[in-house]
mmCIF file of C-alpha atoms in Angstrom:
data_model
loop_
_atom_site.group_PDB
_atom_site.id
_atom_site.type_symbol
_atom_site.label_atom_id
_atom_site.label_comp_id
_atom_site.label_asym_id
_atom_site.label_seq_id
_atom_site.Cartn_x
_atom_site.Cartn_y
_atom_site.Cartn_z
ATOM 1 C CA MET A 1 -146.054 98.420 -34.911
ATOM 2 C CA LYS A 2 -147.018 98.642 -38.624
ATOM 3 C CA THR A 3 -147.478 102.063 -40.159
ATOM 4 C CA ILE A 4 -150.337 103.095 -42.242
ATOM 5 C CA ASP A 5 -147.939 103.669 -45.249
ATOM 6 C CA GLU A 6 -146.872 100.194 -45.162
ATOM 7 C CA LEU A 7 -150.528 98.962 -45.025
ATOM 8 C CA ILE A 8 -151.097 101.111 -48.044
ATOM 9 C CA ALA A 9 -148.066 99.796 -49.688
ATOM 10 C CA ASP A 10 -149.441 96.202 -49.391
ATOM 11 C CA GLY A 11 -152.827 97.269 -51.133
ATOM 12 C CA VAL A 12 -155.847 98.702 -49.818
ATOM 13 C CA ALA A 13 -157.852 99.547 -52.827
ATOM 14 C CA GLY A 14 -161.116 97.963 -52.891
ATOM 15 C CA LYS A 15 -160.693 96.692 -49.274
ATOM 16 C CA ARG A 16 -162.964 97.647 -46.104
ATOM 17 C CA VAL A 17 -160.617 99.576 -43.810
ATOM 18 C CA PHE A 18 -162.084 100.043 -40.140
ATOM 19 C CA VAL A 19 -160.666 103.197 -38.716
ATOM 20 C CA ARG A 20 -161.016 103.423 -34.896
ATOM 21 C CA ALA A 21 -161.026 107.078 -34.491
ATOM 22 C CA ASP A 22 -161.431 109.516 -31.738
ATOM 23 C CA LEU A 23 -164.552 111.565 -32.662
ATOM 24 C CA ASN A 24 -165.462 112.178 -29.032
ATOM 25 C CA VAL A 25 -165.946 116.107 -29.390
ATOM 26 C CA PRO A 26 -167.801 118.290 -27.065
ATOM 27 C CA LEU A 27 -171.348 119.197 -28.038
ATOM 28 C CA ASP A 28 -173.811 121.958 -27.262
ATOM 29 C CA GLY A 29 -176.969 120.116 -28.376
ATOM 30 C CA THR A 30 -175.972 119.186 -31.844
ATOM 31 C CA THR A 31 -173.375 121.833 -32.249
ATOM 32 C CA ILE A 32 -169.802 120.864 -32.108
ATOM 33 C CA THR A 33 -167.894 123.413 -29.866
ATOM 34 C CA ASP A 34 -164.493 122.117 -30.530
ATOM 35 C CA ASP A 35 -163.698 120.057 -33.720
ATOM 36 C CA GLY A 36 -159.862 119.489 -32.997
ATOM 37 C CA ARG A 37 -160.137 115.679 -32.723
ATOM 38 C CA ILE A 38 -161.928 115.364 -36.053
ATOM 39 C CA ARG A 39 -159.549 117.616 -37.855
ATOM 40 C CA ALA A 40 -156.691 115.463 -36.155
ATOM 41 C CA VAL A 41 -157.701 112.141 -37.520
ATOM 42 C CA ALA A 42 -158.977 113.433 -41.032
ATOM 43 C CA PRO A 43 -155.534 113.184 -42.712
ATOM 44 C CA THR A 44 -155.462 109.499 -41.959
ATOM 45 C CA ILE A 45 -158.943 109.040 -43.183
ATOM 46 C CA ALA A 46 -158.157 111.017 -46.451
ATOM 47 C CA LYS A 47 -155.020 109.107 -47.123
ATOM 48 C CA LEU A 48 -156.742 105.845 -47.040
ATOM 49 C CA ALA A 49 -159.550 107.051 -49.394
ATOM 50 C CA ALA A 50 -157.077 108.492 -51.787
ATOM 51 C CA ALA A 51 -155.693 104.834 -51.995
ATOM 52 C CA GLY A 52 -159.010 103.529 -53.055
ATOM 53 C CA ALA A 53 -159.930 102.038 -49.577
ATOM 54 C CA ARG A 54 -163.432 101.842 -48.448
ATOM 55 C CA VAL A 55 -163.080 103.520 -45.227
ATOM 56 C CA ILE A 56 -165.519 102.778 -42.111
ATOM 57 C CA VAL A 57 -164.779 105.363 -39.234
ATOM 58 C CA ALA A 58 -165.881 104.378 -35.722
ATOM 59 C CA SER A 59 -165.609 106.051 -32.358
ATOM 60 C CA HIS A 60 -167.205 106.554 -29.105
ATOM 61 C CA LEU A 61 -168.688 110.046 -27.854
ATOM 62 C CA GLY A 62 -169.500 110.586 -24.212
ATOM 63 C CA ARG A 63 -170.802 108.020 -21.726
ATOM 64 C CA PRO A 64 -174.075 106.519 -22.984
ATOM 65 C CA LYS A 65 -175.213 103.504 -21.068
ATOM 66 C CA GLY A 66 -174.705 100.773 -23.713
ATOM 67 C CA SER A 67 -177.882 101.517 -25.576
ATOM 68 C CA PRO A 68 -178.659 104.029 -28.111
ATOM 69 C CA ASP A 69 -179.191 107.734 -26.868
ATOM 70 C CA PRO A 70 -179.856 110.604 -29.318
ATOM 71 C CA ALA A 71 -177.808 113.000 -27.132
ATOM 72 C CA PHE A 72 -174.683 111.075 -28.019
ATOM 73 C CA SER A 73 -175.181 110.472 -31.589
ATOM 74 C CA LEU A 74 -172.120 110.586 -33.975
ATOM 75 C CA ALA A 75 -174.110 112.301 -36.698
ATOM 76 C CA PRO A 76 -172.845 115.803 -35.982
ATOM 77 C CA ALA A 77 -169.235 114.288 -36.076
ATOM 78 C CA ALA A 78 -169.968 112.738 -39.278
ATOM 79 C CA LYS A 79 -171.311 115.744 -40.875
ATOM 80 C CA ARG A 80 -168.236 117.888 -39.597
ATOM 81 C CA LEU A 81 -165.888 115.154 -40.959
ATOM 82 C CA GLY A 82 -167.519 115.540 -44.548
ATOM 83 C CA GLU A 83 -166.977 119.253 -44.433
ATOM 84 C CA ILE A 84 -163.338 118.713 -43.440
ATOM 85 C CA LEU A 85 -162.722 116.041 -46.117
ATOM 86 C CA GLU A 86 -164.658 118.021 -48.595
ATOM 87 C CA ALA A 87 -166.394 114.893 -49.493
ATOM 88 C CA GLU A 88 -169.605 113.127 -48.818
ATOM 89 C CA VAL A 89 -169.390 110.940 -45.757
ATOM 90 C CA ALA A 90 -172.196 108.307 -45.324
ATOM 91 C CA PHE A 91 -173.735 107.774 -41.860
ATOM 92 C CA ALA A 92 -175.031 104.455 -40.325
ATOM 93 C CA THR A 93 -177.661 104.873 -37.622
ATOM 94 C CA ASP A 94 -176.300 101.619 -35.684
ATOM 95 C CA THR A 95 -172.965 100.014 -34.920
ATOM 96 C CA VAL A 96 -173.286 96.432 -36.326
ATOM 97 C CA GLY A 97 -176.903 96.408 -37.263
ATOM 98 C CA GLU A 98 -178.905 96.566 -40.502
ATOM 99 C CA SER A 99 -178.002 100.313 -41.183
ATOM 100 C CA ALA A 100 -174.256 99.639 -40.649
ATOM 101 C CA ARG A 101 -174.300 96.657 -42.937
ATOM 102 C CA ALA A 102 -176.293 98.342 -45.705
ATOM 103 C CA THR A 103 -173.933 101.364 -45.481
ATOM 104 C CA VAL A 104 -170.793 99.535 -45.593
ATOM 105 C CA GLU A 105 -172.087 97.362 -48.358
ATOM 106 C CA ALA A 106 -172.949 100.366 -50.445
ATOM 107 C CA LEU A 107 -169.366 101.965 -49.947
ATOM 108 C CA ALA A 108 -167.676 102.406 -53.319
ATOM 109 C CA ASP A 109 -163.697 102.489 -53.466
ATOM 110 C CA GLY A 110 -162.234 105.777 -52.081
ATOM 111 C CA LYS A 111 -165.405 106.459 -49.999
ATOM 112 C CA VAL A 112 -166.053 107.042 -46.356
ATOM 113 C CA ALA A 113 -168.732 106.113 -43.745
ATOM 114 C CA VAL A 114 -169.061 106.732 -40.190
ATOM 115 C CA ILE A 115 -171.061 104.132 -38.098
ATOM 116 C CA GLU A 116 -172.917 105.147 -34.911
ATOM 117 C CA ASN A 117 -171.574 105.630 -31.448
ATOM 118 C CA LEU A 118 -169.744 102.369 -30.455
ATOM 119 C CA ARG A 119 -170.899 102.613 -26.873
ATOM 120 C CA PHE A 120 -174.590 102.333 -27.913
ATOM 121 C CA ASN A 121 -173.553 98.560 -27.753
ATOM 122 C CA ALA A 122 -172.755 97.278 -24.169
ATOM 123 C CA GLY A 123 -170.150 94.933 -25.688
ATOM 124 C CA GLU A 124 -167.802 97.781 -26.451
ATOM 125 C CA THR A 125 -167.013 98.588 -22.769
ATOM 126 C CA ALA A 126 -167.771 95.341 -21.267
ATOM 127 C CA LYS A 127 -165.432 94.009 -18.676
ATOM 128 C CA ASP A 128 -166.351 90.618 -19.537
ATOM 129 C CA ASP A 129 -163.804 89.222 -22.121
ATOM 130 C CA ALA A 130 -166.359 87.025 -23.799
ATOM 131 C CA GLU A 131 -169.004 89.877 -24.124
ATOM 132 C CA ARG A 132 -166.415 92.344 -25.541
ATOM 133 C CA GLY A 133 -164.944 89.745 -27.972
ATOM 134 C CA ALA A 134 -168.320 88.967 -29.350
ATOM 135 C CA PHE A 135 -168.880 92.532 -30.258
ATOM 136 C CA ALA A 136 -165.395 92.846 -31.770
ATOM 137 C CA ASP A 137 -166.256 89.693 -33.954
ATOM 138 C CA GLU A 138 -169.452 91.475 -35.146
ATOM 139 C CA LEU A 139 -167.385 94.674 -35.870
ATOM 140 C CA ALA A 140 -164.593 92.639 -37.621
ATOM 141 C CA SER A 141 -167.381 91.179 -40.001
ATOM 142 C CA LEU A 142 -167.697 94.651 -41.429
ATOM 143 C CA ALA A 143 -164.093 94.987 -42.518
ATOM 144 C CA ASP A 144 -160.865 93.509 -43.916
ATOM 145 C CA LEU A 145 -158.145 95.670 -42.234
ATOM 146 C CA TYR A 146 -157.997 97.680 -39.189
ATOM 147 C CA VAL A 147 -156.368 101.132 -38.405
ATOM 148 C CA GLY A 148 -155.916 102.269 -34.821
ATOM 149 C CA ASP A 149 -155.799 105.912 -34.823
ATOM 150 C CA GLY A 150 -158.122 106.964 -31.767
ATOM 151 C CA PHE A 151 -155.212 108.030 -29.485
ATOM 152 C CA GLY A 152 -157.800 109.501 -26.955
ATOM 153 C CA ALA A 153 -159.075 106.036 -26.342
ATOM 154 C CA VAL A 154 -155.857 103.714 -26.367
ATOM 155 C CA HIS A 155 -155.764 103.603 -22.504
ATOM 156 C CA ARG A 156 -159.149 101.815 -22.651
ATOM 157 C CA LYS A 157 -159.435 98.055 -22.970
ATOM 158 C CA HIS A 158 -162.495 98.248 -25.297
ATOM 159 C CA ALA A 159 -163.688 96.163 -27.936
ATOM 160 C CA SER A 160 -162.902 98.415 -30.918
ATOM 161 C CA VAL A 161 -159.618 99.505 -29.240
ATOM 162 C CA PHE A 162 -157.998 96.095 -27.877
ATOM 163 C CA ASP A 163 -159.968 93.148 -29.076
ATOM 164 C CA LEU A 164 -160.605 94.190 -32.703
ATOM 165 C CA PRO A 165 -157.022 94.473 -33.904
ATOM 166 C CA ALA A 166 -156.347 90.996 -32.839
ATOM 167 C CA ARG A 167 -159.031 89.716 -35.429
ATOM 168 C CA LEU A 168 -157.714 91.808 -38.417
ATOM 169 C CA PRO A 169 -154.541 92.803 -40.141
ATOM 170 C CA HIS A 170 -153.810 95.906 -38.345
ATOM 171 C CA ALA A 171 -151.517 99.180 -38.470
ATOM 172 C CA ALA A 172 -151.258 102.371 -36.665
ATOM 173 C CA GLY A 173 -152.678 105.625 -38.142
ATOM 174 C CA ASP A 174 -150.468 108.746 -38.625
ATOM 175 C CA LEU A 175 -152.203 110.376 -35.667
ATOM 176 C CA ILE A 176 -151.146 107.557 -33.149
ATOM 177 C CA ALA A 177 -147.629 107.425 -34.626
ATOM 178 C CA THR A 178 -147.131 111.278 -34.120
ATOM 179 C CA GLU A 179 -148.687 111.161 -30.483
ATOM 180 C CA VAL A 180 -146.231 108.290 -29.401
ATOM 181 C CA GLY A 181 -143.337 110.076 -31.093
ATOM 182 C CA VAL A 182 -143.870 113.265 -29.170
ATOM 183 C CA LEU A 183 -144.366 111.508 -25.886
ATOM 184 C CA LYS A 184 -141.058 109.761 -26.260
ATOM 185 C CA LYS A 185 -139.593 113.058 -26.287
ATOM 186 C CA LEU A 186 -141.112 113.466 -22.804
ATOM 187 C CA THR A 187 -139.836 110.250 -21.530
ATOM 188 C CA GLU A 188 -136.427 109.347 -23.441
ATOM 189 C CA ASP A 189 -133.611 111.804 -23.539
ATOM 190 C CA VAL A 190 -135.487 114.743 -22.472
ATOM 191 C CA LYS A 191 -134.103 118.296 -23.020
ATOM 192 C CA ARG A 192 -133.831 120.128 -19.745
ATOM 193 C CA PRO A 193 -134.893 122.087 -18.106
ATOM 194 C CA TYR A 194 -138.171 120.069 -18.174
ATOM 195 C CA VAL A 195 -141.145 121.869 -16.927
ATOM 196 C CA VAL A 196 -144.401 120.307 -16.105
ATOM 197 C CA VAL A 197 -147.506 122.392 -15.647
ATOM 198 C CA LEU A 198 -150.554 120.506 -14.168
ATOM 199 C CA GLY A 199 -154.133 121.846 -13.540
ATOM 200 C CA GLY A 200 -157.788 120.516 -13.735
ATOM 201 C CA ALA A 201 -160.153 119.929 -10.897
ATOM 202 C CA LYS A 202 -158.957 116.890 -9.123
ATOM 203 C CA VAL A 203 -155.750 116.044 -7.584
ATOM 204 C CA SER A 204 -156.467 112.487 -7.615
ATOM 205 C CA ASP A 205 -156.608 112.483 -11.482
ATOM 206 C CA LYS A 206 -153.060 113.341 -11.547
ATOM 207 C CA LEU A 207 -151.564 111.488 -8.709
ATOM 208 C CA GLY A 208 -150.061 108.735 -10.937
ATOM 209 C CA VAL A 209 -148.326 111.257 -13.269
ATOM 210 C CA ILE A 210 -147.065 113.350 -10.371
ATOM 211 C CA ASP A 211 -145.439 110.153 -8.884
ATOM 212 C CA HIS A 212 -143.756 109.285 -12.057
ATOM 213 C CA LEU A 213 -142.793 112.723 -12.966
ATOM 214 C CA LEU A 214 -141.020 113.296 -9.596
ATOM 215 C CA GLU A 215 -138.422 111.005 -11.174
ATOM 216 C CA LYS A 216 -138.385 112.893 -14.432
ATOM 217 C CA ALA A 217 -139.131 116.808 -14.167
ATOM 218 C CA ASP A 218 -136.969 119.448 -12.960
ATOM 219 C CA ARG A 219 -139.928 121.760 -12.023
ATOM 220 C CA ILE A 220 -143.716 121.089 -11.518
ATOM 221 C CA LEU A 221 -146.296 124.085 -11.656
ATOM 222 C CA VAL A 222 -149.616 123.421 -10.093
ATOM 223 C CA GLY A 223 -152.856 125.215 -10.716
ATOM 224 C CA GLY A 224 -156.674 124.601 -11.177
ATOM 225 C CA GLY A 225 -158.860 122.952 -8.593
ATOM 226 C CA MET A 226 -156.169 120.519 -7.579
ATOM 227 C CA ALA A 227 -154.057 123.228 -6.203
ATOM 228 C CA TYR A 228 -156.196 123.679 -3.162
ATOM 229 C CA THR A 229 -155.569 120.295 -1.730
ATOM 230 C CA PHE A 230 -151.752 121.168 -1.943
ATOM 231 C CA LEU A 231 -152.406 124.483 -0.278
ATOM 232 C CA LYS A 232 -154.634 122.790 2.514
ATOM 233 C CA ALA A 233 -151.785 120.386 2.855
ATOM 234 C CA GLN A 234 -149.441 123.072 3.723
ATOM 235 C CA GLY A 235 -151.936 124.192 6.297
ATOM 236 C CA HIS A 236 -153.631 126.905 4.604
ATOM 237 C CA GLU A 237 -157.399 127.892 4.587
ATOM 238 C CA VAL A 238 -158.882 127.253 1.234
ATOM 239 C CA GLY A 239 -162.508 128.121 1.791
ATOM 240 C CA ILE A 240 -165.124 126.477 -0.077
ATOM 241 C CA SER A 241 -162.549 125.694 -2.917
ATOM 242 C CA LEU A 242 -162.303 122.250 -4.594
ATOM 243 C CA LEU A 243 -160.716 120.063 -2.025
ATOM 244 C CA GLN A 244 -159.942 116.315 -1.747
ATOM 245 C CA GLU A 245 -159.101 116.010 1.814
ATOM 246 C CA ASP A 246 -158.414 112.425 1.475
ATOM 247 C CA GLN A 247 -155.497 113.079 -0.741
ATOM 248 C CA ILE A 248 -153.633 115.422 1.653
ATOM 249 C CA PRO A 249 -151.354 112.630 3.096
ATOM 250 C CA VAL A 250 -150.284 111.550 -0.395
ATOM 251 C CA VAL A 251 -149.904 115.171 -1.377
ATOM 252 C CA LEU A 252 -147.724 115.841 1.654
ATOM 253 C CA GLU A 253 -145.437 112.845 0.719
ATOM 254 C CA TYR A 254 -145.040 114.102 -2.951
ATOM 255 C CA LEU A 255 -144.130 117.667 -1.604
ATOM 256 C CA GLU A 256 -141.422 115.865 0.662
ATOM 257 C CA ARG A 257 -140.281 113.769 -2.168
ATOM 258 C CA ALA A 258 -139.829 116.804 -4.446
ATOM 259 C CA GLU A 259 -137.821 118.516 -1.869
ATOM 260 C CA SER A 260 -135.401 115.624 -1.313
ATOM 261 C CA LYS A 261 -135.032 114.990 -5.041
ATOM 262 C CA GLY A 262 -134.358 118.820 -5.921
ATOM 263 C CA VAL A 263 -137.616 118.848 -7.858
ATOM 264 C CA GLU A 264 -139.024 122.490 -7.792
ATOM 265 C CA PHE A 265 -142.755 122.213 -6.895
ATOM 266 C CA VAL A 266 -144.447 125.552 -7.342
ATOM 267 C CA LEU A 267 -147.975 126.394 -6.041
ATOM 268 C CA PRO A 268 -150.058 129.541 -6.575
ATOM 269 C CA VAL A 269 -149.070 132.657 -4.371
ATOM 270 C CA ASP A 270 -152.467 134.371 -5.233
ATOM 271 C CA VAL A 271 -155.904 133.350 -6.429
ATOM 272 C CA LEU A 272 -159.176 134.883 -7.784
ATOM 273 C CA VAL A 273 -161.927 134.027 -5.530
ATOM 274 C CA SER A 274 -165.666 134.386 -5.448
ATOM 275 C CA ALA A 275 -168.525 133.182 -3.130
ATOM 276 C CA ASP A 276 -170.598 132.040 -6.198
ATOM 277 C CA PHE A 277 -169.618 129.753 -8.914
ATOM 278 C CA PRO A 278 -169.703 131.515 -12.303
ATOM 279 C CA ASP A 279 -172.493 131.145 -14.714
ATOM 280 C CA LEU A 280 -170.705 129.352 -17.642
ATOM 281 C CA LYS A 281 -173.958 129.623 -19.820
ATOM 282 C CA THR A 282 -174.637 133.431 -19.561
ATOM 283 C CA LYS A 283 -170.968 134.469 -18.863
ATOM 284 C CA ALA A 284 -172.514 137.145 -16.740
ATOM 285 C CA PRO A 285 -169.713 139.262 -15.055
ATOM 286 C CA ALA A 286 -168.327 137.480 -11.708
ATOM 287 C CA ASN A 287 -166.308 140.526 -10.216
ATOM 288 C CA PRO A 288 -163.927 138.347 -8.566
ATOM 289 C CA ALA A 289 -161.459 139.417 -5.923
ATOM 290 C CA THR A 290 -157.886 138.603 -5.546
ATOM 291 C CA VAL A 291 -156.268 137.250 -2.365
ATOM 292 C CA ALA A 292 -153.080 135.691 -1.441
ATOM 293 C CA ALA A 293 -153.135 131.914 -1.595
ATOM 294 C CA ASP A 294 -152.807 131.483 2.069
ATOM 295 C CA ALA A 295 -155.369 133.891 2.905
ATOM 296 C CA ILE A 296 -158.654 132.628 1.050
ATOM 297 C CA PRO A 297 -161.771 133.642 3.023
ATOM 298 C CA ALA A 298 -163.672 130.854 4.571
ATOM 299 C CA ASP A 299 -166.769 131.701 2.335
ATOM 300 C CA GLN A 300 -164.856 131.918 -0.992
ATOM 301 C CA GLU A 301 -163.891 129.559 -3.704
ATOM 302 C CA GLY A 302 -160.541 129.807 -5.504
ATOM 303 C CA LEU A 303 -161.536 129.875 -9.300
ATOM 304 C CA ASP A 304 -158.259 130.824 -11.118
ATOM 305 C CA ILE A 305 -154.546 131.643 -10.296
ATOM 306 C CA GLY A 306 -154.052 135.292 -9.569
ATOM 307 C CA PRO A 307 -151.752 138.067 -11.496
ATOM 308 C CA ARG A 308 -148.743 137.461 -9.230
ATOM 309 C CA THR A 309 -148.956 133.700 -9.968
ATOM 310 C CA ARG A 310 -149.411 134.148 -13.550
ATOM 311 C CA GLU A 311 -146.092 136.276 -13.635
ATOM 312 C CA LEU A 312 -144.247 133.765 -11.516
ATOM 313 C CA TYR A 313 -145.257 130.698 -13.829
ATOM 314 C CA ALA A 314 -144.328 132.644 -16.799
ATOM 315 C CA ALA A 315 -140.996 133.234 -15.172
ATOM 316 C CA LYS A 316 -140.760 129.317 -14.353
ATOM 317 C CA LEU A 317 -141.426 128.705 -18.011
ATOM 318 C CA ALA A 318 -139.029 131.157 -19.659
ATOM 319 C CA ASP A 319 -135.910 129.062 -19.567
ATOM 320 C CA ALA A 320 -137.506 125.655 -20.081
ATOM 321 C CA ALA A 321 -136.256 123.364 -22.917
ATOM 322 C CA THR A 322 -139.123 120.992 -22.579
ATOM 323 C CA VAL A 323 -142.739 121.741 -21.238
ATOM 324 C CA PHE A 324 -145.750 119.406 -20.797
ATOM 325 C CA TRP A 325 -148.982 121.038 -19.834
ATOM 326 C CA ASN A 326 -152.091 119.297 -18.873
ATOM 327 C CA GLY A 327 -155.119 121.021 -17.268
ATOM 328 C CA PRO A 328 -156.273 124.590 -17.134
ATOM 329 C CA MET A 329 -155.350 127.004 -14.228
ATOM 330 C CA GLY A 330 -158.981 127.899 -13.681
ATOM 331 C CA VAL A 331 -162.613 127.936 -14.882
ATOM 332 C CA PHE A 332 -161.425 129.190 -18.296
ATOM 333 C CA GLU A 333 -164.786 128.877 -19.848
ATOM 334 C CA HIS A 334 -165.784 132.182 -18.019
ATOM 335 C CA PRO A 335 -163.966 135.230 -19.156
ATOM 336 C CA ASP A 336 -163.261 136.451 -15.586
ATOM 337 C CA TYR A 337 -161.399 133.075 -14.803
ATOM 338 C CA ALA A 338 -159.669 132.668 -18.193
ATOM 339 C CA GLY A 339 -156.691 134.776 -17.517
ATOM 340 C CA GLY A 340 -154.507 132.162 -15.689
ATOM 341 C CA THR A 341 -155.073 129.643 -18.301
ATOM 342 C CA ALA A 342 -154.195 132.070 -21.069
ATOM 343 C CA ALA A 343 -151.209 133.228 -19.211
ATOM 344 C CA VAL A 344 -149.778 129.618 -19.109
ATOM 345 C CA ALA A 345 -150.403 129.247 -22.743
ATOM 346 C CA GLN A 346 -148.697 132.442 -23.522
ATOM 347 C CA GLY A 347 -145.900 131.306 -21.425
ATOM 348 C CA LEU A 348 -145.385 128.226 -23.318
ATOM 349 C CA LEU A 349 -145.261 130.278 -26.620
ATOM 350 C CA ASP A 350 -142.890 132.898 -25.118
ATOM 351 C CA SER A 351 -140.385 130.170 -24.179
ATOM 352 C CA SER A 352 -138.056 128.368 -26.732
ATOM 353 C CA ALA A 353 -138.994 125.096 -25.420
ATOM 354 C CA PHE A 354 -140.418 122.084 -27.118
ATOM 355 C CA THR A 355 -144.124 122.525 -25.974
ATOM 356 C CA VAL A 356 -146.755 119.738 -25.576
ATOM 357 C CA VAL A 357 -150.402 120.512 -24.600
ATOM 358 C CA GLY A 358 -151.614 117.344 -23.078
ATOM 359 C CA GLY A 359 -155.237 117.080 -24.501
ATOM 360 C CA GLY A 360 -158.484 117.289 -22.880
ATOM 361 C CA ASP A 361 -159.525 120.809 -21.257
ATOM 362 C CA SER A 362 -155.955 122.295 -21.962
ATOM 363 C CA ALA A 363 -156.258 121.541 -25.714
ATOM 364 C CA ALA A 364 -159.867 123.005 -25.749
ATOM 365 C CA ALA A 365 -158.640 126.007 -23.809
ATOM 366 C CA VAL A 366 -156.020 126.864 -26.258
ATOM 367 C CA ARG A 367 -158.540 126.900 -29.160
ATOM 368 C CA ILE A 368 -161.421 128.690 -27.178
ATOM 369 C CA LEU A 369 -159.061 131.353 -25.936
ATOM 370 C CA GLY A 370 -157.953 131.958 -29.563
ATOM 371 C CA PHE A 371 -154.340 130.745 -29.506
ATOM 372 C CA ASP A 372 -152.734 129.641 -32.830
ATOM 373 C CA GLU A 373 -152.559 125.846 -32.470
ATOM 374 C CA ASN A 374 -149.631 125.543 -34.881
ATOM 375 C CA ALA A 375 -147.476 127.632 -32.567
ATOM 376 C CA PHE A 376 -147.382 125.010 -30.010
ATOM 377 C CA GLY A 377 -144.873 121.950 -30.469
ATOM 378 C CA HIS A 378 -147.725 119.541 -30.256
ATOM 379 C CA ILE A 379 -151.345 119.604 -29.042
ATOM 380 C CA SER A 380 -152.423 115.979 -28.163
ATOM 381 C CA THR A 381 -155.824 114.488 -28.720
ATOM 382 C CA GLY A 382 -155.688 112.300 -25.616
ATOM 383 C CA GLY A 383 -155.353 113.752 -22.148
ATOM 384 C CA GLY A 384 -156.063 110.607 -20.201
ATOM 385 C CA ALA A 385 -154.018 108.527 -22.662
ATOM 386 C CA SER A 386 -151.232 111.037 -22.520
ATOM 387 C CA LEU A 387 -151.140 111.091 -18.705
ATOM 388 C CA GLU A 388 -150.932 107.325 -18.433
ATOM 389 C CA TYR A 389 -148.247 106.950 -21.063
ATOM 390 C CA LEU A 390 -146.277 109.502 -18.839
ATOM 391 C CA GLU A 391 -146.953 107.307 -15.910
ATOM 392 C CA GLY A 392 -145.075 104.362 -17.507
ATOM 393 C CA LYS A 393 -148.299 102.297 -17.974
ATOM 394 C CA THR A 394 -149.022 99.986 -20.861
ATOM 395 C CA LEU A 395 -151.787 101.358 -22.943
ATOM 396 C CA PRO A 396 -153.961 98.449 -24.248
ATOM 397 C CA GLY A 397 -154.663 100.161 -27.572
ATOM 398 C CA LEU A 398 -151.059 100.489 -28.169
ATOM 399 C CA ALA A 399 -150.083 97.148 -27.185
ATOM 400 C CA ALA A 400 -152.897 95.661 -29.641
ATOM 401 C CA LEU A 401 -151.198 97.354 -32.640
ATOM 402 C CA GLU A 402 -147.782 95.734 -31.888
ATOM 403 C CA ASP A 403 -146.811 93.156 -34.457
#
């Protein structure tokens, strides 16, 4: 795929460059609680602006229903982008309407604008090719060139990700180039031992990647809500913990495959439990109890891995040469259940491995818990995209950028 440097070498001064970014940041009202994705794409935007391009930045945010919803406005993200760039960033209050056209028309060379949430238009996510294509045509009319740099969305067959690059000369931004380069290190000529740490709420979200990694990894460590389905599959009581009972047959098959292939599959040996899910707003003390993973009381919920599991997982990471981590070990947003996730993050830092934090909640946790982002090998901006890449799937947004 063509690089942004090659695009700039061909000349972008005075041209309208549509940058499909990923500004899908978490919001508390209008306050951004984690600006990592904005900071990740800012260098690409700055590079184009410095070359004299008229930069039109577009993204989705959240899951609006195909029509404007103030709760999902990109206005806070546009404001934060301007602060990071230390430059004025114009903002259009629609996607392809009067405001967008006027805003783009007013752009001078080297200036930047953000248009409103792409998902305010139903055509962005339409399953129908014609509807999606019609929206892509409207977006294409705003620009002369296209740069794909929203890695967090490349696994979606959406108008701005898949259809628009076919309508304009296109290139991959620096962020996408970096993400793909890192993921290749996890799939091609991997340095071993290769350890994968998987967490998060639902085991069903990770089945595809587990299936693929059973052929690649040397060791898989499991935590978070998904661990309780594995523990249940082994015949243990899990109380009122998160459980996907319908996935137990698949989980059992994976455990058997791991054993037959010599892949070390490591589950929690102790967990923190409580009868009440923690109040994440007030962060009120939860006073959790620690129990063995095979002795969870029937009226209790597992909410984090316990101290013995944290030590075990640190030991399993110590000799790694490559580590991929996706998903927190517990409800890290509450201080009483953040210890497991913090222990895994520290385990990555203490190892001499090439470490990749696979986006989503894991990336947010690293920042929220106060770790130095630069101390990790790479922190991905796309959790779902990273997982699908590791599953060996063709990602529509990457395929669309191929020449």
